[in-house]
Amino acid sequence: MTDQARPATPPDPLAWVEPLPDGEVERALVVAAHPDDADFGSAGTLAGWVDAGIAVTLLLCTRGEQGGFDDTPRAEMPLIREREQQAASAALGVTDVRFLDGHSDGWLEPTWELQHQIVRVLRQVRPQRVLCQSPQRILQRLQASHPDHLAAGEATVRAVYPASENRFAWPELIDEGLEPWKVTELWLMAHPDSPHVVDITDRFDRKVAALRAHASQTAHLGDGLEAMLRGWNEGNAARAGLEPGRLAETFAVSRIN
Ligand SMILES: [Zn+2]
């Protein structure tokens, strides 16, 4: 057999893939457990998606009422954190920010009810791209893998596949006029293996602004907030082999064929 006739090596079905070019994505849905999660993990990336013309919707599963470091009455926290998230997202150009009802911070589980709510939003928004938290824990960095994050990630992955695209899953959603929707690709934050690297150096100032807007969670850090974020994002860039001084967020990307 000549070299020309030899069949090409088939692609490895277990290899991570590169995402679609941003220009081929019209809508993205980001799902997270708490206000500030998506900003810590992906603010620079989301700002880039907005700049590329992608309509980004952010969906929070709770209002983060267990967060914070002062004596603010707990009953006031949901509204405070809702407003902080609106301001943080505005710094990135994201204006469609939604909150699910019925779930308490610290008690999130990937229940059928949570999956049902996420499927409803998937079918309303009809995103080609979904970004959520990893359902798998990073044992070396447990704070990135808060149990609520794992639950939000698990519920979202299950909602993306198979429920969103299966018309026999929750047929009452069809009665609401919400036809099945097939998501094209799934991005995971804080996954143990995150080979896709997004250089956010030029958008780092917007990431810092977004996280400053979460004042109930970050004001106590003062100037240390920017240094902390810079350290994390420099570390990501260095591990990915980017030039010194570059800043990066990293993800695992799965294509749903
Ligand atoms: Zn969180």
mmCIF file of C-alpha atoms and ligand atoms in Angstrom:
data_model
loop_
_atom_site.group_PDB
_atom_site.id
_atom_site.type_symbol
_atom_site.label_atom_id
_atom_site.label_comp_id
_atom_site.label_asym_id
_atom_site.label_seq_id
_atom_site.Cartn_x
_atom_site.Cartn_y
_atom_site.Cartn_z
ATOM 1 C CA MET A 1 0.000 0.000 0.000
ATOM 2 C CA THR A 2 1.413 3.387 -0.919
ATOM 3 C CA ASP A 3 1.397 6.261 1.575
ATOM 4 C CA GLN A 4 -1.286 7.968 -0.478
ATOM 5 C CA ALA A 5 -3.633 5.010 -0.233
ATOM 6 C CA ARG A 6 -3.137 4.549 3.490
ATOM 7 C CA PRO A 7 -6.261 5.720 5.344
ATOM 8 C CA ALA A 8 -5.847 8.759 7.605
ATOM 9 C CA THR A 9 -5.725 8.114 11.330
ATOM 10 C CA PRO A 10 -9.282 8.530 12.591
ATOM 11 C CA PRO A 11 -9.810 11.297 15.169
ATOM 12 C CA ASP A 12 -9.606 10.169 18.779
ATOM 13 C CA PRO A 13 -13.208 10.208 20.045
ATOM 14 C CA LEU A 14 -11.953 10.778 23.591
ATOM 15 C CA ALA A 15 -9.799 13.817 22.751
ATOM 16 C CA TRP A 16 -10.902 17.248 23.970
ATOM 17 C CA VAL A 17 -11.974 19.477 21.106
ATOM 18 C CA GLU A 18 -11.391 23.102 20.232
ATOM 19 C CA PRO A 19 -14.563 25.203 20.420
ATOM 20 C CA LEU A 20 -16.414 26.684 17.498
ATOM 21 C CA PRO A 21 -15.094 30.067 16.352
ATOM 22 C CA ASP A 22 -16.967 32.791 18.280
ATOM 23 C CA GLY A 23 -18.277 34.110 14.944
ATOM 24 C CA GLU A 24 -20.279 30.897 14.477
ATOM 25 C CA VAL A 25 -22.041 31.269 17.837
ATOM 26 C CA GLU A 26 -25.106 33.491 18.157
ATOM 27 C CA ARG A 27 -26.218 32.771 21.725
ATOM 28 C CA ALA A 28 -24.550 31.437 24.881
ATOM 29 C CA LEU A 29 -26.068 30.410 28.202
ATOM 30 C CA VAL A 30 -23.914 30.485 31.331
ATOM 31 C CA VAL A 31 -25.215 28.583 34.381
ATOM 32 C CA ALA A 32 -23.680 28.857 37.849
ATOM 33 C CA ALA A 33 -24.630 28.099 41.435
ATOM 34 C CA HIS A 34 -23.986 31.503 43.024
ATOM 35 C CA PRO A 35 -23.616 35.147 42.067
ATOM 36 C CA ASP A 36 -19.875 35.815 41.419
ATOM 37 C CA ASP A 37 -19.031 32.219 40.340
ATOM 38 C CA ALA A 38 -19.128 32.952 36.622
ATOM 39 C CA ASP A 39 -17.168 36.172 37.131
ATOM 40 C CA PHE A 40 -14.357 34.471 39.058
ATOM 41 C CA GLY A 41 -14.112 31.678 36.501
ATOM 42 C CA SER A 42 -14.935 33.259 33.187
ATOM 43 C CA ALA A 43 -15.478 37.054 33.261
ATOM 44 C CA GLY A 44 -12.685 37.769 30.781
ATOM 45 C CA THR A 45 -13.953 35.076 28.442
ATOM 46 C CA LEU A 46 -17.553 36.300 28.663
ATOM 47 C CA ALA A 47 -16.460 39.873 27.909
ATOM 48 C CA GLY A 48 -14.770 38.491 24.790
ATOM 49 C CA TRP A 49 -17.923 36.677 23.739
ATOM 50 C CA VAL A 50 -19.920 39.895 24.113
ATOM 51 C CA ASP A 51 -17.309 41.751 22.054
ATOM 52 C CA ALA A 52 -17.652 39.056 19.369
ATOM 53 C CA GLY A 53 -21.380 39.746 19.144
ATOM 54 C CA ILE A 54 -22.603 36.695 21.058
ATOM 55 C CA ALA A 55 -25.793 37.258 23.081
ATOM 56 C CA VAL A 56 -24.868 35.975 26.555
ATOM 57 C CA THR A 57 -27.478 34.987 29.159
ATOM 58 C CA LEU A 58 -26.416 34.300 32.749
ATOM 59 C CA LEU A 59 -28.541 31.986 34.898
ATOM 60 C CA LEU A 60 -27.905 31.675 38.652
ATOM 61 C CA CYS A 61 -29.355 28.743 40.581
ATOM 62 C CA THR A 62 -29.304 30.541 43.969
ATOM 63 C CA ARG A 63 -28.926 34.105 45.252
ATOM 64 C CA GLY A 64 -25.899 33.259 47.381
ATOM 65 C CA GLU A 65 -27.385 34.140 50.742
ATOM 66 C CA GLN A 66 -24.760 32.135 52.646
ATOM 67 C CA GLY A 67 -21.941 34.266 51.218
ATOM 68 C CA GLY A 68 -20.269 37.275 52.804
ATOM 69 C CA PHE A 69 -18.009 38.193 55.654
ATOM 70 C CA ASP A 70 -19.902 40.732 57.793
ATOM 71 C CA ASP A 71 -23.043 41.094 59.890
ATOM 72 C CA THR A 72 -25.411 42.006 57.060
ATOM 73 C CA PRO A 73 -28.783 40.475 57.996
ATOM 74 C CA ARG A 74 -29.092 37.270 56.022
ATOM 75 C CA ALA A 75 -32.586 38.187 54.892
ATOM 76 C CA GLU A 76 -31.107 41.130 52.972
ATOM 77 C CA MET A 77 -28.450 39.087 51.156
ATOM 78 C CA PRO A 78 -30.513 37.706 48.253
ATOM 79 C CA LEU A 79 -31.462 41.159 46.983
ATOM 80 C CA ILE A 80 -27.977 42.580 47.645
ATOM 81 C CA ARG A 81 -26.354 39.795 45.682
ATOM 82 C CA GLU A 82 -28.890 39.973 42.867
ATOM 83 C CA ARG A 83 -28.073 43.674 42.409
ATOM 84 C CA GLU A 84 -24.336 43.021 42.652
ATOM 85 C CA GLN A 85 -24.590 40.386 39.920
ATOM 86 C CA GLN A 86 -26.523 42.743 37.653
ATOM 87 C CA ALA A 87 -23.780 45.377 38.089
ATOM 88 C CA ALA A 88 -20.977 42.851 37.620
ATOM 89 C CA SER A 89 -22.505 41.477 34.435
ATOM 90 C CA ALA A 90 -23.090 45.006 33.134
ATOM 91 C CA ALA A 91 -19.318 45.587 33.405
ATOM 92 C CA LEU A 92 -18.903 42.755 30.889
ATOM 93 C CA GLY A 93 -21.772 43.847 28.642
ATOM 94 C CA VAL A 94 -24.087 41.036 29.778
ATOM 95 C CA THR A 95 -27.602 42.360 30.381
ATOM 96 C CA ASP A 96 -29.726 39.182 30.469
ATOM 97 C CA VAL A 97 -29.234 37.923 34.049
ATOM 98 C CA ARG A 98 -31.767 35.461 35.463
ATOM 99 C CA PHE A 99 -32.237 33.756 38.827
ATOM 100 C CA LEU A 100 -34.003 30.501 39.562
ATOM 101 C CA ASP A 101 -36.373 30.341 42.527
ATOM 102 C CA GLY A 102 -36.746 27.542 45.027
ATOM 103 C CA HIS A 103 -33.093 26.719 45.790
ATOM 104 C CA SER A 104 -31.093 27.690 48.866
ATOM 105 C CA ASP A 105 -27.417 28.571 48.880
ATOM 106 C CA GLY A 106 -25.503 25.717 50.492
ATOM 107 C CA TRP A 107 -28.263 23.205 49.837
ATOM 108 C CA LEU A 108 -28.189 22.901 46.053
ATOM 109 C CA GLU A 109 -28.709 19.424 44.626
ATOM 110 C CA PRO A 110 -29.076 18.286 40.975
ATOM 111 C CA THR A 111 -32.738 17.522 41.538
ATOM 112 C CA TRP A 112 -35.266 16.844 38.801
ATOM 113 C CA GLU A 113 -36.811 20.219 39.636
ATOM 114 C CA LEU A 114 -33.499 22.024 39.066
ATOM 115 C CA GLN A 115 -32.923 20.141 35.796
ATOM 116 C CA HIS A 116 -36.452 20.982 34.687
ATOM 117 C CA GLN A 117 -35.902 24.680 35.363
ATOM 118 C CA ILE A 118 -32.609 24.665 33.449
ATOM 119 C CA VAL A 119 -34.158 22.811 30.492
ATOM 120 C CA ARG A 120 -36.875 25.467 30.372
ATOM 121 C CA VAL A 121 -34.266 28.238 30.111
ATOM 122 C CA LEU A 122 -32.236 26.248 27.549
ATOM 123 C CA ARG A 123 -35.315 25.984 25.350
ATOM 124 C CA GLN A 124 -36.131 29.671 25.842
ATOM 125 C CA VAL A 125 -32.617 30.939 25.077
ATOM 126 C CA ARG A 126 -31.666 28.270 22.465
ATOM 127 C CA PRO A 127 -27.905 28.650 22.910
ATOM 128 C CA GLN A 128 -25.362 26.993 20.647
ATOM 129 C CA ARG A 129 -22.836 27.264 23.505
ATOM 130 C CA VAL A 130 -23.372 26.486 27.201
ATOM 131 C CA LEU A 131 -20.857 27.203 29.944
ATOM 132 C CA CYS A 132 -21.280 25.736 33.433
ATOM 133 C CA GLN A 133 -19.354 24.503 36.435
ATOM 134 C CA SER A 134 -17.676 21.114 36.346
ATOM 135 C CA PRO A 135 -19.626 18.313 37.991
ATOM 136 C CA GLN A 136 -16.215 16.771 38.737
ATOM 137 C CA ARG A 137 -14.281 17.919 41.784
ATOM 138 C CA ILE A 138 -10.739 19.349 41.709
ATOM 139 C CA LEU A 139 -9.386 17.625 44.805
ATOM 140 C CA GLN A 140 -6.273 19.815 44.832
ATOM 141 C CA ARG A 141 -8.368 23.025 44.996
ATOM 142 C CA LEU A 142 -11.560 22.265 46.892
ATOM 143 C CA GLN A 143 -12.787 25.874 47.025
ATOM 144 C CA ALA A 144 -13.287 25.784 43.258
ATOM 145 C CA SER A 145 -15.431 22.692 43.751
ATOM 146 C CA HIS A 146 -17.980 23.876 46.326
ATOM 147 C CA PRO A 147 -20.730 21.232 46.539
ATOM 148 C CA ASP A 148 -23.248 23.703 45.098
ATOM 149 C CA HIS A 149 -20.954 24.175 42.079
ATOM 150 C CA LEU A 150 -20.845 20.422 41.482
ATOM 151 C CA ALA A 151 -24.648 20.267 41.781
ATOM 152 C CA ALA A 152 -25.204 23.166 39.367
ATOM 153 C CA GLY A 153 -22.768 21.556 36.935
ATOM 154 C CA GLU A 154 -24.371 18.122 37.175
ATOM 155 C CA ALA A 155 -27.874 19.508 36.697
ATOM 156 C CA THR A 156 -26.755 21.590 33.703
ATOM 157 C CA VAL A 157 -24.915 18.718 31.997
ATOM 158 C CA ARG A 158 -27.989 16.519 32.426
ATOM 159 C CA ALA A 159 -30.232 19.314 31.140
ATOM 160 C CA VAL A 160 -28.024 19.851 28.075
ATOM 161 C CA TYR A 161 -27.944 16.146 27.297
ATOM 162 C CA PRO A 162 -30.353 14.522 26.903
ATOM 163 C CA ALA A 163 -33.290 16.468 28.333
ATOM 164 C CA SER A 164 -33.143 19.701 26.323
ATOM 165 C CA GLU A 165 -33.088 17.895 22.992
ATOM 166 C CA ASN A 166 -35.596 15.152 23.885
ATOM 167 C CA ARG A 167 -39.225 16.117 23.295
ATOM 168 C CA PHE A 168 -40.400 13.284 25.534
ATOM 169 C CA ALA A 169 -38.547 14.740 28.527
ATOM 170 C CA TRP A 170 -41.036 16.973 30.342
ATOM 171 C CA PRO A 171 -43.658 17.059 27.582
ATOM 172 C CA GLU A 172 -45.426 19.885 29.414
ATOM 173 C CA LEU A 173 -42.616 22.152 28.196
ATOM 174 C CA ILE A 174 -43.817 21.434 24.658
ATOM 175 C CA ASP A 175 -47.261 22.569 25.826
ATOM 176 C CA GLU A 176 -45.588 25.817 26.952
ATOM 177 C CA GLY A 177 -44.378 26.241 23.369
ATOM 178 C CA LEU A 178 -40.790 25.271 24.249
ATOM 179 C CA GLU A 179 -39.603 22.980 21.488
ATOM 180 C CA PRO A 180 -36.544 20.746 21.985
ATOM 181 C CA TRP A 181 -33.206 22.474 21.527
ATOM 182 C CA LYS A 182 -29.874 20.817 20.759
ATOM 183 C CA VAL A 183 -26.846 22.512 22.281
ATOM 184 C CA THR A 184 -23.711 22.303 20.124
ATOM 185 C CA GLU A 185 -20.949 22.652 22.685
ATOM 186 C CA LEU A 186 -20.467 22.625 26.438
ATOM 187 C CA TRP A 187 -17.739 24.537 28.265
ATOM 188 C CA LEU A 188 -16.824 23.557 31.834
ATOM 189 C CA MET A 189 -15.221 25.855 34.415
ATOM 190 C CA ALA A 190 -13.026 24.503 37.213
ATOM 191 C CA HIS A 191 -12.680 21.102 35.616
ATOM 192 C CA PRO A 192 -9.729 18.913 36.687
ATOM 193 C CA ASP A 193 -8.519 18.876 33.069
ATOM 194 C CA SER A 194 -8.969 22.250 31.330
ATOM 195 C CA PRO A 195 -6.955 22.311 28.116
ATOM 196 C CA HIS A 196 -8.741 25.169 26.313
ATOM 197 C CA VAL A 197 -6.982 28.447 27.061
ATOM 198 C CA VAL A 198 -8.528 31.913 26.587
ATOM 199 C CA ASP A 199 -6.097 34.837 26.745
ATOM 200 C CA ILE A 200 -7.971 37.529 28.721
ATOM 201 C CA THR A 201 -5.097 39.988 29.186
ATOM 202 C CA ASP A 202 -6.849 42.758 27.231
ATOM 203 C CA ARG A 203 -10.097 42.268 29.180
ATOM 204 C CA PHE A 204 -8.644 41.764 32.655
ATOM 205 C CA ASP A 205 -9.722 45.271 33.737
ATOM 206 C CA ARG A 206 -13.349 44.324 33.048
ATOM 207 C CA LYS A 207 -12.935 41.142 35.061
ATOM 208 C CA VAL A 208 -11.616 43.158 38.006
ATOM 209 C CA ALA A 209 -14.525 45.617 37.668
ATOM 210 C CA ALA A 210 -17.016 42.759 37.634
ATOM 211 C CA LEU A 211 -15.582 41.246 40.790
ATOM 212 C CA ARG A 212 -15.414 44.602 42.559
ATOM 213 C CA ALA A 213 -19.160 44.876 41.892
ATOM 214 C CA HIS A 214 -19.611 41.817 44.126
ATOM 215 C CA ALA A 215 -18.747 44.082 47.055
ATOM 216 C CA SER A 216 -20.373 41.909 49.705
ATOM 217 C CA GLN A 217 -17.936 39.167 48.726
ATOM 218 C CA THR A 218 -14.803 41.049 47.713
ATOM 219 C CA ALA A 219 -14.658 44.483 49.428
ATOM 220 C CA HIS A 220 -12.798 43.014 52.405
ATOM 221 C CA LEU A 221 -9.943 42.085 50.057
ATOM 222 C CA GLY A 222 -9.248 45.714 49.087
ATOM 223 C CA ASP A 223 -6.424 45.996 46.558
ATOM 224 C CA GLY A 224 -5.652 42.359 47.241
ATOM 225 C CA LEU A 225 -8.546 41.369 44.969
ATOM 226 C CA GLU A 226 -6.767 42.437 41.783
ATOM 227 C CA ALA A 227 -3.513 40.812 42.910
ATOM 228 C CA MET A 228 -5.313 37.572 43.710
ATOM 229 C CA LEU A 229 -7.067 37.463 40.333
ATOM 230 C CA ARG A 230 -3.864 38.387 38.509
ATOM 231 C CA GLY A 231 -2.022 35.583 40.281
ATOM 232 C CA TRP A 232 -4.617 32.984 39.360
ATOM 233 C CA ASN A 233 -4.864 34.092 35.735
ATOM 234 C CA GLU A 234 -1.068 34.417 35.362
ATOM 235 C CA GLY A 235 -0.756 30.882 36.684
ATOM 236 C CA ASN A 236 -3.235 29.616 34.094
ATOM 237 C CA ALA A 237 -1.322 31.414 31.331
ATOM 238 C CA ALA A 238 2.051 30.114 32.497
ATOM 239 C CA ARG A 239 0.812 26.517 32.676
ATOM 240 C CA ALA A 240 -0.531 26.904 29.136
ATOM 241 C CA GLY A 241 2.824 28.168 27.882
ATOM 242 C CA LEU A 242 1.750 31.749 27.152
ATOM 243 C CA GLU A 243 4.319 34.551 27.379
ATOM 244 C CA PRO A 244 5.131 35.933 30.830
ATOM 245 C CA GLY A 245 2.662 38.646 31.840
ATOM 246 C CA ARG A 246 -0.250 37.173 29.891
ATOM 247 C CA LEU A 247 -3.456 36.293 31.754
ATOM 248 C CA ALA A 248 -5.749 33.384 30.938
ATOM 249 C CA GLU A 249 -8.886 31.507 31.880
ATOM 250 C CA THR A 250 -9.033 27.802 31.096
ATOM 251 C CA PHE A 251 -11.862 25.393 30.277
ATOM 252 C CA ALA A 252 -12.749 21.917 29.131
ATOM 253 C CA VAL A 253 -14.855 21.972 25.957
ATOM 254 C CA SER A 254 -17.102 19.136 24.849
ATOM 255 C CA ARG A 255 -18.790 18.958 21.442
ATOM 256 C CA ILE A 256 -22.256 17.408 21.503
ATOM 257 C CA ASN A 257 -22.649 15.563 18.238
HETATM 258 ZN ZN ZN B 1 -19.881 29.701 44.396
#
